[in-house]
PDB file of C-alpha atoms in Angstrom:
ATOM      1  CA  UNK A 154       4.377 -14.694   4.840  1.00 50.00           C
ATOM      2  CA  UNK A 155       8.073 -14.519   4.411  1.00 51.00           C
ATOM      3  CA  UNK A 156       9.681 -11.034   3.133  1.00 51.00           C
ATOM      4  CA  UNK A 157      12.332 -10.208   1.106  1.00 58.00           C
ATOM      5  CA  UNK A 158      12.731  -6.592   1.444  1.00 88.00           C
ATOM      6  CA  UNK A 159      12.195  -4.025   4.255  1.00 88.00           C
ATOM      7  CA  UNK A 160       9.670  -2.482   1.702  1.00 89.00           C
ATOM      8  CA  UNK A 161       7.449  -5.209   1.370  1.00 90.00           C
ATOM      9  CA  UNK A 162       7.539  -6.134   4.769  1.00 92.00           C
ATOM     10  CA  UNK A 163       6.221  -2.386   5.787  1.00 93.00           C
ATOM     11  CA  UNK A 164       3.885  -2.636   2.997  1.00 92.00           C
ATOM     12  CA  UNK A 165       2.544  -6.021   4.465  1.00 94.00           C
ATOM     13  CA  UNK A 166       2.624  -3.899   8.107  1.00 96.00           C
ATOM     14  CA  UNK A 167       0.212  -1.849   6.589  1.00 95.00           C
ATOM     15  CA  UNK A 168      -2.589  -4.288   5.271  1.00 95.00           C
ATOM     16  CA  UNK A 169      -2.223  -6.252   8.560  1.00 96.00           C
ATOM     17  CA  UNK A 170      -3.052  -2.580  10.033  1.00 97.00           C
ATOM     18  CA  UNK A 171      -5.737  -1.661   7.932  1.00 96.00           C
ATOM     19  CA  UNK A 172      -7.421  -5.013   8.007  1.00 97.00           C
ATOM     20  CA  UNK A 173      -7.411  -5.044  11.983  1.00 97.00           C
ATOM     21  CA  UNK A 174      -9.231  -1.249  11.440  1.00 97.00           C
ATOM     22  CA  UNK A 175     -11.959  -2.223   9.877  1.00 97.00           C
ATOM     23  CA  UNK A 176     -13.177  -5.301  11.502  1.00 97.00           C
ATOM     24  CA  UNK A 177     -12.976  -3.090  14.671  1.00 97.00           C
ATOM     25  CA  UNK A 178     -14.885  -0.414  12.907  1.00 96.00           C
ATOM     26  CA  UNK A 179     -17.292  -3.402  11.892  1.00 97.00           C
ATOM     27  CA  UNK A 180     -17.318  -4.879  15.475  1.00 97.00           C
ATOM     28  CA  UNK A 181     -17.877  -0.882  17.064  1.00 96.00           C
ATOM     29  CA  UNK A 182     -21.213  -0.175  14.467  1.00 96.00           C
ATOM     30  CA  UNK A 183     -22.750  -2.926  16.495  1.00 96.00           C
ATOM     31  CA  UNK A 184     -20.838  -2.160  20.132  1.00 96.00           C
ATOM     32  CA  UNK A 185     -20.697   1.815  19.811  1.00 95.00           C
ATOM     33  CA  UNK A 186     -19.907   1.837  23.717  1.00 96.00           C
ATOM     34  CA  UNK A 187     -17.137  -1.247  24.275  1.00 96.00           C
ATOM     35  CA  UNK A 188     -14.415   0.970  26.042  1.00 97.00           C
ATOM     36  CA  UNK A 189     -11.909  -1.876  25.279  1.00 97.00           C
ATOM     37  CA  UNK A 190     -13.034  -2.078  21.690  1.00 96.00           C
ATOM     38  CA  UNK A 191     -12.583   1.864  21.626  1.00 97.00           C
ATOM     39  CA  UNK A 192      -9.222   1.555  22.767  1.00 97.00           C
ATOM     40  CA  UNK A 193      -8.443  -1.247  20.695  1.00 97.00           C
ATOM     41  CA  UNK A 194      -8.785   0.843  17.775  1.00 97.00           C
ATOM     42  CA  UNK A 195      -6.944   3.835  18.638  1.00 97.00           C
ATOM     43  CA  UNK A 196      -3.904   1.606  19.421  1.00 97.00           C
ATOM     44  CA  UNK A 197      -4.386   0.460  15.845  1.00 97.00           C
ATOM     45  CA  UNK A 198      -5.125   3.423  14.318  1.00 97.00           C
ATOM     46  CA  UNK A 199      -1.580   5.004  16.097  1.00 97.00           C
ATOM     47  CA  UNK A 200       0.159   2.135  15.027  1.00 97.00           C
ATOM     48  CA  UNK A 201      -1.223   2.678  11.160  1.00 96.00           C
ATOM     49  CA  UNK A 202      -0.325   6.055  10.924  1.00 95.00           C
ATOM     50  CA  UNK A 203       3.616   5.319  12.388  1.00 97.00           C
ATOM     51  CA  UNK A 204       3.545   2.551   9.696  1.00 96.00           C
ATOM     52  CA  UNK A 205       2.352   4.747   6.461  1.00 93.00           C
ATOM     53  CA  UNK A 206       4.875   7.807   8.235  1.00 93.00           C
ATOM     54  CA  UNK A 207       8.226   5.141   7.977  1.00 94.00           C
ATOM     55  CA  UNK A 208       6.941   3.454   4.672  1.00 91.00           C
ATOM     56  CA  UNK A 209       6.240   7.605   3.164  1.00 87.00           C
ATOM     57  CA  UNK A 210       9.634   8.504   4.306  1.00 88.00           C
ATOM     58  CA  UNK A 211      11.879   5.627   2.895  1.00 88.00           C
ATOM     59  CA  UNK A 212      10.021   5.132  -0.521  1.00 84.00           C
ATOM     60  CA  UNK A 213       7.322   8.176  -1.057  1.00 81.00           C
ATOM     61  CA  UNK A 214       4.447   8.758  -0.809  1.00 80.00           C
ATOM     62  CA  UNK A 215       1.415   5.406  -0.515  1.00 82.00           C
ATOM     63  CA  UNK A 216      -1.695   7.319  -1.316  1.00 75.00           C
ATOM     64  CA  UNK A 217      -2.452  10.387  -3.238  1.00 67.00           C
ATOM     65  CA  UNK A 218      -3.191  12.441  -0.050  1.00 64.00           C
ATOM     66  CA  UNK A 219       0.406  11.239   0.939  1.00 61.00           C
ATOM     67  CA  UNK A 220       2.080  13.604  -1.199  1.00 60.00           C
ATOM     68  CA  UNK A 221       2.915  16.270   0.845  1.00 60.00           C
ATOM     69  CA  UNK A 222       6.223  17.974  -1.597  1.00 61.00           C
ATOM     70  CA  UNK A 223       6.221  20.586  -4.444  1.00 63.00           C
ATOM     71  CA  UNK A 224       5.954  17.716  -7.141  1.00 62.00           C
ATOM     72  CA  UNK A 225       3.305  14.963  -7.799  1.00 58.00           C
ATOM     73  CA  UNK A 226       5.267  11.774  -7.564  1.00 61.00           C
ATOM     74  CA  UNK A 227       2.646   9.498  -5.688  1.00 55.00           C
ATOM     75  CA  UNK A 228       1.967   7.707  -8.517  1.00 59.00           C
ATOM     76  CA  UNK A 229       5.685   7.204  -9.948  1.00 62.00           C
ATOM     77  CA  UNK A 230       6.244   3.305 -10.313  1.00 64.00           C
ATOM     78  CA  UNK A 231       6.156   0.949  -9.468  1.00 67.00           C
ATOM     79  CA  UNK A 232       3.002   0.544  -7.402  1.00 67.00           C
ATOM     80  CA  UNK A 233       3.638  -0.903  -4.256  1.00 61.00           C
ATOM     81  CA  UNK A 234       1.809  -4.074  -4.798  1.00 65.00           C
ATOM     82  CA  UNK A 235       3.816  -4.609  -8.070  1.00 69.00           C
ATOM     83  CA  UNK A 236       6.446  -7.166  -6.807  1.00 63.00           C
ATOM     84  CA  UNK A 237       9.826  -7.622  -8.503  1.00 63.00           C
ATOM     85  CA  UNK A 238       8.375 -10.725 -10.438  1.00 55.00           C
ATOM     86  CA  UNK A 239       5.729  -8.828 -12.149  1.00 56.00           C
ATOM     87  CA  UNK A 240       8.218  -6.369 -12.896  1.00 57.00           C
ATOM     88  CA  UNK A 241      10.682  -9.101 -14.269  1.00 60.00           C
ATOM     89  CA  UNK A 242       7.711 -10.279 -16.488  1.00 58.00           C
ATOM     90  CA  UNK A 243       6.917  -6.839 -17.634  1.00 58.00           C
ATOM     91  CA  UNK A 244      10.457  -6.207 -18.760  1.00 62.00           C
ATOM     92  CA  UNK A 245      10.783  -9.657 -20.494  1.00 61.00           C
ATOM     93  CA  UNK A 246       7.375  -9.039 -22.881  1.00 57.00           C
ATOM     94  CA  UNK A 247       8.649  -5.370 -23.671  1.00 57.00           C
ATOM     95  CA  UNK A 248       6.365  -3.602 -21.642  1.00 55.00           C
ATOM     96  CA  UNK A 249       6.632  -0.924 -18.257  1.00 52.00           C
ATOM     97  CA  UNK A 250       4.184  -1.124 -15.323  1.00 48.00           C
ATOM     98  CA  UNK A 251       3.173   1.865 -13.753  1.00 49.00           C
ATOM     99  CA  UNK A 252       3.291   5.428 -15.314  1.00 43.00           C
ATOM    100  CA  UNK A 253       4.630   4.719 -18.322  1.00 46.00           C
ATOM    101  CA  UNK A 254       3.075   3.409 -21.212  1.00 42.00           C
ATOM    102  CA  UNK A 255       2.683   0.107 -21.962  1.00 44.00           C
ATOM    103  CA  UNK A 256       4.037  -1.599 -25.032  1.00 47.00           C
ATOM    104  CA  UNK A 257       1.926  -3.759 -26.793  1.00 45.00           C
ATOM    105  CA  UNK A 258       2.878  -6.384 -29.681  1.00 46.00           C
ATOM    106  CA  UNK A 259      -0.017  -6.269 -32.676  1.00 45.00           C
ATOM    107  CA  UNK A 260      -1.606  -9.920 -30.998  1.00 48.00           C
ATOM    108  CA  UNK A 261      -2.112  -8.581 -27.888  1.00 50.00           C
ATOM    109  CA  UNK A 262      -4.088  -5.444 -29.503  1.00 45.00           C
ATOM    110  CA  UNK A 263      -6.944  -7.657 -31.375  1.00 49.00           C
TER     111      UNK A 263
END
């Protein structure tokens, strides 16, 4: 996958991350007592939380429990997997993505 933007690229980071957690989670339900498995996933689970503490700091907050300031901005667009072409689109048919609310021509209503 090729990346434009530091952004995406940490966002990408993160999905790698939390794909890699899982299947170990899946793979330690059946081997509760692999030490190498066990290790394996606290390496990844380190490596996940330094990921979601560089993306948090450069562009918010990525989950609700993320938001750790006196306002409630997790949820300000766009969403991180709203890429710049959806955005383009979005702007092009009158419409916002994210918080705001969404414009709709009388076709699209019926």
């Amino acid at each position: 996958m090729e990346h434009n933007n530091t952004q995406e690229k940490l966002l990408y980071e993160l999905q790698v991350a939390d794909f890699a957690l899982h299947e170990c989670v899946l793979y330690l339900d059946g081997h509760p007592y692999d030490r190498a498995a066990k290790e394996y996933y606290n390496k990844m689970l380190r490596k996940r939380k330094a990921l979601e503490q560089e993306y948090e700091e450069k562009y918010g907050p990525i989950t609700y429990y993320g938001n750790t300031s006196d306002s409630w901005q997790w949820n300000d667009g766009p969403w991180p997997w709203e890429n710049e072409a959806s955005m383009n689109r979005a702007k092009q048919a009158g419409r916002t993505i994210g918080n705001a609310n969404i414009a709709m021509t009388q076709k699209e209503r019926r």
